PDB file of C-alpha atoms in Angstrom:
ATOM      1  CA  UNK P 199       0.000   0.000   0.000  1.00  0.00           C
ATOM      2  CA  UNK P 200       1.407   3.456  -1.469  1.00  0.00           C
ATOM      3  CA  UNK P 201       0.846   6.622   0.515  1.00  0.00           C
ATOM      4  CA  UNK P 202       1.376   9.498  -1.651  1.00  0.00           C
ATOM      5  CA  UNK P 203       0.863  13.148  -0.269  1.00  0.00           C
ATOM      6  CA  UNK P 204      -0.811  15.290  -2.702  1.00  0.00           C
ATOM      7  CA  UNK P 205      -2.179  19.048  -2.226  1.00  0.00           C
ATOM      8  CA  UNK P 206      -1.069  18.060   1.605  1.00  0.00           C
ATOM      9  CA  UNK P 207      -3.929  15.357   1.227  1.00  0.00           C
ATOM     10  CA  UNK P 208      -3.059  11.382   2.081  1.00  0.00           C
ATOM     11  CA  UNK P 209      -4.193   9.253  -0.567  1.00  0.00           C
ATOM     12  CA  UNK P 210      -4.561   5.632  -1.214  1.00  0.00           C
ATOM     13  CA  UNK P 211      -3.682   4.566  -4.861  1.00  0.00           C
ATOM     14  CA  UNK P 212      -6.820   2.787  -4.369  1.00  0.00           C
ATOM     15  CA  UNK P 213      -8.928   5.575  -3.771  1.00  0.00           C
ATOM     16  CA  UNK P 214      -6.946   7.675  -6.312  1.00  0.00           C
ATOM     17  CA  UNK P 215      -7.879   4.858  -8.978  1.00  0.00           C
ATOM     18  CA  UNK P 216     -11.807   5.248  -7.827  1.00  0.00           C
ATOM     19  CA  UNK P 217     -11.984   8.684  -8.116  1.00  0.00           C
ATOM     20  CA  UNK P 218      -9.785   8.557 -11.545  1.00  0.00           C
ATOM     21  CA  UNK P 219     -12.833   6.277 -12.922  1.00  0.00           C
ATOM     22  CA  UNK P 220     -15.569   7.813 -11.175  1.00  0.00           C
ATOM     23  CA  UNK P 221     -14.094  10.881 -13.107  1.00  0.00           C
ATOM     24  CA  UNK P 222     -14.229   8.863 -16.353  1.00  0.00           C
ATOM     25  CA  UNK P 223     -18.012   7.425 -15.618  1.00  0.00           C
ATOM     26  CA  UNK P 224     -18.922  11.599 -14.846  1.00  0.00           C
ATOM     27  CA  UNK P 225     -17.624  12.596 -18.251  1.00  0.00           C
ATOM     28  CA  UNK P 226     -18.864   9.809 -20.522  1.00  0.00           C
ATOM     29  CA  UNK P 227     -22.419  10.561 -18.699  1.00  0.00           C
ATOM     30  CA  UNK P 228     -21.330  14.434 -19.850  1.00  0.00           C
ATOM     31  CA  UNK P 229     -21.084  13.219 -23.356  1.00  0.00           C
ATOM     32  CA  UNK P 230     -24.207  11.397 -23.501  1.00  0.00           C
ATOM     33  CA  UNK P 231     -26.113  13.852 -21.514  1.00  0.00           C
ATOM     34  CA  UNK P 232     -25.039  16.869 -24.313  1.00  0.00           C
ATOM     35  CA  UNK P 233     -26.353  13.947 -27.296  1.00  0.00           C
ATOM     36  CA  UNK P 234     -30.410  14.009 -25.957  1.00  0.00           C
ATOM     37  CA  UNK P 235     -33.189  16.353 -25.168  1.00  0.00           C
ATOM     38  CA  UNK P 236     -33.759  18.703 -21.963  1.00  0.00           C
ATOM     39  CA  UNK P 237     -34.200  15.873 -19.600  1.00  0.00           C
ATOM     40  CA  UNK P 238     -30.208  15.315 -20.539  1.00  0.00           C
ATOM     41  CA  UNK P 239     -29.300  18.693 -20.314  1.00  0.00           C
ATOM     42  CA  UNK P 240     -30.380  19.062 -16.570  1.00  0.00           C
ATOM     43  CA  UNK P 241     -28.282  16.227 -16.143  1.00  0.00           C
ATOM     44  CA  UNK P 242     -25.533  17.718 -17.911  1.00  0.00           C
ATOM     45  CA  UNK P 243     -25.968  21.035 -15.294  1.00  0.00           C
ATOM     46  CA  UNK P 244     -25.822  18.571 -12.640  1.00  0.00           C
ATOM     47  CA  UNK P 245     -22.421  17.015 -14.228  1.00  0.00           C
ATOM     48  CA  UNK P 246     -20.761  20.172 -14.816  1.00  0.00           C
ATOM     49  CA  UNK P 247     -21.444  21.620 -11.248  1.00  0.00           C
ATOM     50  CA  UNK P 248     -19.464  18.704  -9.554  1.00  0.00           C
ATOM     51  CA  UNK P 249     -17.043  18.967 -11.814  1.00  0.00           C
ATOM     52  CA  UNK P 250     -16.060  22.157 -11.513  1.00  0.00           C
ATOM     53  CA  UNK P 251     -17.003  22.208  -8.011  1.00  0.00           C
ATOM     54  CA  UNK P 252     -14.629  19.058  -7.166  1.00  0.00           C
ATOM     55  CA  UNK P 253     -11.855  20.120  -9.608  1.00  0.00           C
ATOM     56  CA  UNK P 254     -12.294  17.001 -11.618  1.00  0.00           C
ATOM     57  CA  UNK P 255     -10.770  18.494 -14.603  1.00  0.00           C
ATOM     58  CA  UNK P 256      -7.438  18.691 -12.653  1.00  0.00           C
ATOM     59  CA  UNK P 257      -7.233  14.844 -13.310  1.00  0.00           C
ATOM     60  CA  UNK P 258      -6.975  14.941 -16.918  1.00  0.00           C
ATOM     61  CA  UNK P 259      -3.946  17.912 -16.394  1.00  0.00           C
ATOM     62  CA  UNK P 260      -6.348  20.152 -17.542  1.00  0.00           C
ATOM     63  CA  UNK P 261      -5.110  23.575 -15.880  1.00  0.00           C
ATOM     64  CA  UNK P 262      -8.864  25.402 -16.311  1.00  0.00           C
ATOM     65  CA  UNK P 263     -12.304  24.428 -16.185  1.00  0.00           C
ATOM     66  CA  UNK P 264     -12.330  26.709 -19.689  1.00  0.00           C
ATOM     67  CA  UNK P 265     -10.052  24.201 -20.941  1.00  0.00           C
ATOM     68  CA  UNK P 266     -11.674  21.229 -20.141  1.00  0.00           C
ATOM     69  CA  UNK P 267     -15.420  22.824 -21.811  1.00  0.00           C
ATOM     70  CA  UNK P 268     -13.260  23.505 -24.313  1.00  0.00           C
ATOM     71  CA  UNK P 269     -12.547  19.497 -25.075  1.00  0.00           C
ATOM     72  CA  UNK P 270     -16.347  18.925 -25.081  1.00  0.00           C
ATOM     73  CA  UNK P 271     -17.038  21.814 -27.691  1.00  0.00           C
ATOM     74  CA  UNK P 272     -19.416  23.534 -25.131  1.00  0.00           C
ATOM     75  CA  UNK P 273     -18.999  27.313 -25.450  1.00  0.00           C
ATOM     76  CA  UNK P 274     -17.987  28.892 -22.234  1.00  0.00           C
ATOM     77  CA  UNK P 275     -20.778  31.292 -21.898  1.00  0.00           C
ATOM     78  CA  UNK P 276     -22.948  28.594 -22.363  1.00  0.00           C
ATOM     79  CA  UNK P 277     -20.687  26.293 -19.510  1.00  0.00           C
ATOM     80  CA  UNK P 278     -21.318  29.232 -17.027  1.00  0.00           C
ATOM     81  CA  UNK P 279     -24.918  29.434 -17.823  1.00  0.00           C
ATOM     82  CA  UNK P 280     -25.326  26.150 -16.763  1.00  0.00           C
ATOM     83  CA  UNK P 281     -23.059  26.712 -13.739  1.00  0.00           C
ATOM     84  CA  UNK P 282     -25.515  29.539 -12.502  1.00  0.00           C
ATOM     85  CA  UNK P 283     -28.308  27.091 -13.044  1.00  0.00           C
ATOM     86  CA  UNK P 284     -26.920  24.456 -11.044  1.00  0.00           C
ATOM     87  CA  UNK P 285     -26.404  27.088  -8.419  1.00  0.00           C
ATOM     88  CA  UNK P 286     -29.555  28.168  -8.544  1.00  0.00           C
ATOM     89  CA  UNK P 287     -30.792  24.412  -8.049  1.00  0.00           C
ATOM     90  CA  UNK P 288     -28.417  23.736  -5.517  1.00  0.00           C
ATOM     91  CA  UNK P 289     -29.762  26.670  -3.614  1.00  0.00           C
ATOM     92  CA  UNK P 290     -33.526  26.157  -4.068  1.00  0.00           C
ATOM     93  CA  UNK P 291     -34.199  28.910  -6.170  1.00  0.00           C
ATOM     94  CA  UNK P 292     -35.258  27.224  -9.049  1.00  0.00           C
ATOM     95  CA  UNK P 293     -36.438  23.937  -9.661  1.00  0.00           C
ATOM     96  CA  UNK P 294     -35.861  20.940 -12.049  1.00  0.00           C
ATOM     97  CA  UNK P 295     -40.220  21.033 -13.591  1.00  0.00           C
ATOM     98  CA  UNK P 296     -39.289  24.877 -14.271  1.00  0.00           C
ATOM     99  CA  UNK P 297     -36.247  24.079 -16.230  1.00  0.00           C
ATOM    100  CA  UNK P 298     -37.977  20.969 -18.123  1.00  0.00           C
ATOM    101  CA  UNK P 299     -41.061  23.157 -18.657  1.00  0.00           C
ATOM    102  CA  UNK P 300     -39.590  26.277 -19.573  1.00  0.00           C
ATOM    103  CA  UNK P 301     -36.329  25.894 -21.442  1.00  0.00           C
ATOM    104  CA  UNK P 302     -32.889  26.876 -20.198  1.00  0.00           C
ATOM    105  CA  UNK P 303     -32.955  30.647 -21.466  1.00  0.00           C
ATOM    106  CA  UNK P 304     -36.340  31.498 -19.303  1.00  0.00           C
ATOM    107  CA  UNK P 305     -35.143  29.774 -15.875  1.00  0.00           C
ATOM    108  CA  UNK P 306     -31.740  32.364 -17.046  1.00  0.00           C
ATOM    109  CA  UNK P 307     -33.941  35.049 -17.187  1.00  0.00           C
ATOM    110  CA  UNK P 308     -35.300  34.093 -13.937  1.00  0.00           C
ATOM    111  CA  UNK P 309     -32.902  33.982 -12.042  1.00  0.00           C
ATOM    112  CA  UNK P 310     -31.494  37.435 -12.928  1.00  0.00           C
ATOM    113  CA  UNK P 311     -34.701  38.406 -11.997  1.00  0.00           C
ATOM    114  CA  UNK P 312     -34.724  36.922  -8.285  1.00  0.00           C
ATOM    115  CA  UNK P 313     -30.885  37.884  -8.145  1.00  0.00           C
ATOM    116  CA  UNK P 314     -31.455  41.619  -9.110  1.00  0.00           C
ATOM    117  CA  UNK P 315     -34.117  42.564  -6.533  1.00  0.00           C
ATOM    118  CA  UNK P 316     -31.913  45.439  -4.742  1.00  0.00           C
ATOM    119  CA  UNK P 317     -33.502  48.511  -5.516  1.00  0.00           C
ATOM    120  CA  UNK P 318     -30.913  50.251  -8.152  1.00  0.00           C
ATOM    121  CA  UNK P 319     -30.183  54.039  -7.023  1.00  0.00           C
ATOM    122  CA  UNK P 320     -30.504  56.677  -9.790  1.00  0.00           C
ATOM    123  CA  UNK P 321     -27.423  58.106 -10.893  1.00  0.00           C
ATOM    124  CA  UNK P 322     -29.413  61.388 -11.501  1.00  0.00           C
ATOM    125  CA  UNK P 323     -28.114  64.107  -8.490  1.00  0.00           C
ATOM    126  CA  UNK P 324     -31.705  64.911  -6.916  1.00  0.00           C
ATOM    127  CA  UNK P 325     -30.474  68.113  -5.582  1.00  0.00           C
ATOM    128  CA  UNK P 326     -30.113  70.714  -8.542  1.00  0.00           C
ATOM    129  CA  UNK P 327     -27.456  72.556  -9.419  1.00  0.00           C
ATOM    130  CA  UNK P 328     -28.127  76.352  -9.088  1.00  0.00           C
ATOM    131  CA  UNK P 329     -26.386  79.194 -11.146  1.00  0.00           C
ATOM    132  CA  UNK P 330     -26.288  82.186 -10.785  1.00  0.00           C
ATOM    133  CA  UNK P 331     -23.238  85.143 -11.439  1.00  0.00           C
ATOM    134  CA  UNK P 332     -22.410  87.009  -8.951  1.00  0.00           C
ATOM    135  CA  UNK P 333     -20.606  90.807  -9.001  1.00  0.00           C
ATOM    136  CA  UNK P 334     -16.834  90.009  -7.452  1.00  0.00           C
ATOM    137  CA  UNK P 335     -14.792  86.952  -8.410  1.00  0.00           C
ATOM    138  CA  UNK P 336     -13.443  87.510  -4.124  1.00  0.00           C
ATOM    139  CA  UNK P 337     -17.096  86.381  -3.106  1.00  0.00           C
ATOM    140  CA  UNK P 338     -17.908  83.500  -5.830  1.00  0.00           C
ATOM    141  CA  UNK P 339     -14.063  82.052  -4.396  1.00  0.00           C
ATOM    142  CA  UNK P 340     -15.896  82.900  -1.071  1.00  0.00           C
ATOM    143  CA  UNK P 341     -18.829  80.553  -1.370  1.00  0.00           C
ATOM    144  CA  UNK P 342     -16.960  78.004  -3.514  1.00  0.00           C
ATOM    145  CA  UNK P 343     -14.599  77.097  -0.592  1.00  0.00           C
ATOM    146  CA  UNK P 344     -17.813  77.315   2.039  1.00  0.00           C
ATOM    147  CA  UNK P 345     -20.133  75.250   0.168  1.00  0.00           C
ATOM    148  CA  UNK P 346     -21.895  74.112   3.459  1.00  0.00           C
ATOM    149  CA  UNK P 347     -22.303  77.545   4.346  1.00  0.00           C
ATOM    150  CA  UNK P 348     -23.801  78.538   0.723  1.00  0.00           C
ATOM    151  CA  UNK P 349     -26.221  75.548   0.825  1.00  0.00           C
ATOM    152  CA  UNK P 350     -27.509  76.677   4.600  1.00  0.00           C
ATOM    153  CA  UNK P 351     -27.473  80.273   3.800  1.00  0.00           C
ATOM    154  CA  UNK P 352     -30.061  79.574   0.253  1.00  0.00           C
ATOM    155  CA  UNK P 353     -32.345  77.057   1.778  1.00  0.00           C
ATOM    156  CA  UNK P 354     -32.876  79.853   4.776  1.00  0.00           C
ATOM    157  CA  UNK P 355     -33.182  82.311   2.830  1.00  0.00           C
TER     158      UNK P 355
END
């Protein structure tokens, strides 16, 4: 029995050979997955989460998760999309009928839409700006460098 120390991890060979063919078994279930309808492609969100979560890509001395999606001729926006679904099942925010039912681009849209609640600020100033010229450049440098003293002086005024 080998002990080999790896990413400061002990590890059986054993254990090292189950998770190399575990790996294999997850990405020949990716390839078949990516072949069939949207019943597969759930699957395939489901396959590409706990790969990228587990670093399973590492194995084949792939140095990215880009790079592996790249192998499987999945675009990488469309990799990440499924990531963000996967999150969003893994966190209860959407479920598996509302992906089947709906297509992938809809439960997309939805979650943006639960993500995105916060209340966006306008980037319109609410107070005006107020011009006005007055007589001697000595009192416009006057109530330029007392600005808090301007502002109390026009609203009591």
């Amino acid at each position: 029995m080998n002990i080999k120390i790896n990413n400061r991890v002990l590890a059986n060979e054993e254990e090292q050979e189950n998770v190399i063919s575990y790996y294999n078994s997850l990405k020949d279930r990716l390839k078949e997955s990516f072949k069939r309808e949207i019943h597969y492609k759930v699957e395939a969100i489901k396959i590409l989460k706990e790969i990228k979560d587990n670093e399973y890509y590492k194995l084949d001395n792939y140095n990215s998760f880009e790079s592996f999606v790249k192998e499987y001729k999945v675009a990488k926006t469309q990799a990440y999309a499924y990531l963000k679904l996967a999150s969003a099942l893994q966190d209860g925010i959407l479920q598996e009928d509302y992906i089947i039912e709906h297509g992938i681009h809809n439960s997309l849209v939805l979650i943006g839409n639960e993500r995105n609640k916060t209340i966006r600020k306008s980037r319109q100033n609410p107070i005006k700006p107020l011009r006005f010229q007055l007589k001697s450049h000595d009192s416009y440098n006057f109530y330029k460098k007392n600005a808090k003293f301007t502002s109390f002086l026009m609203d009591e005024l």
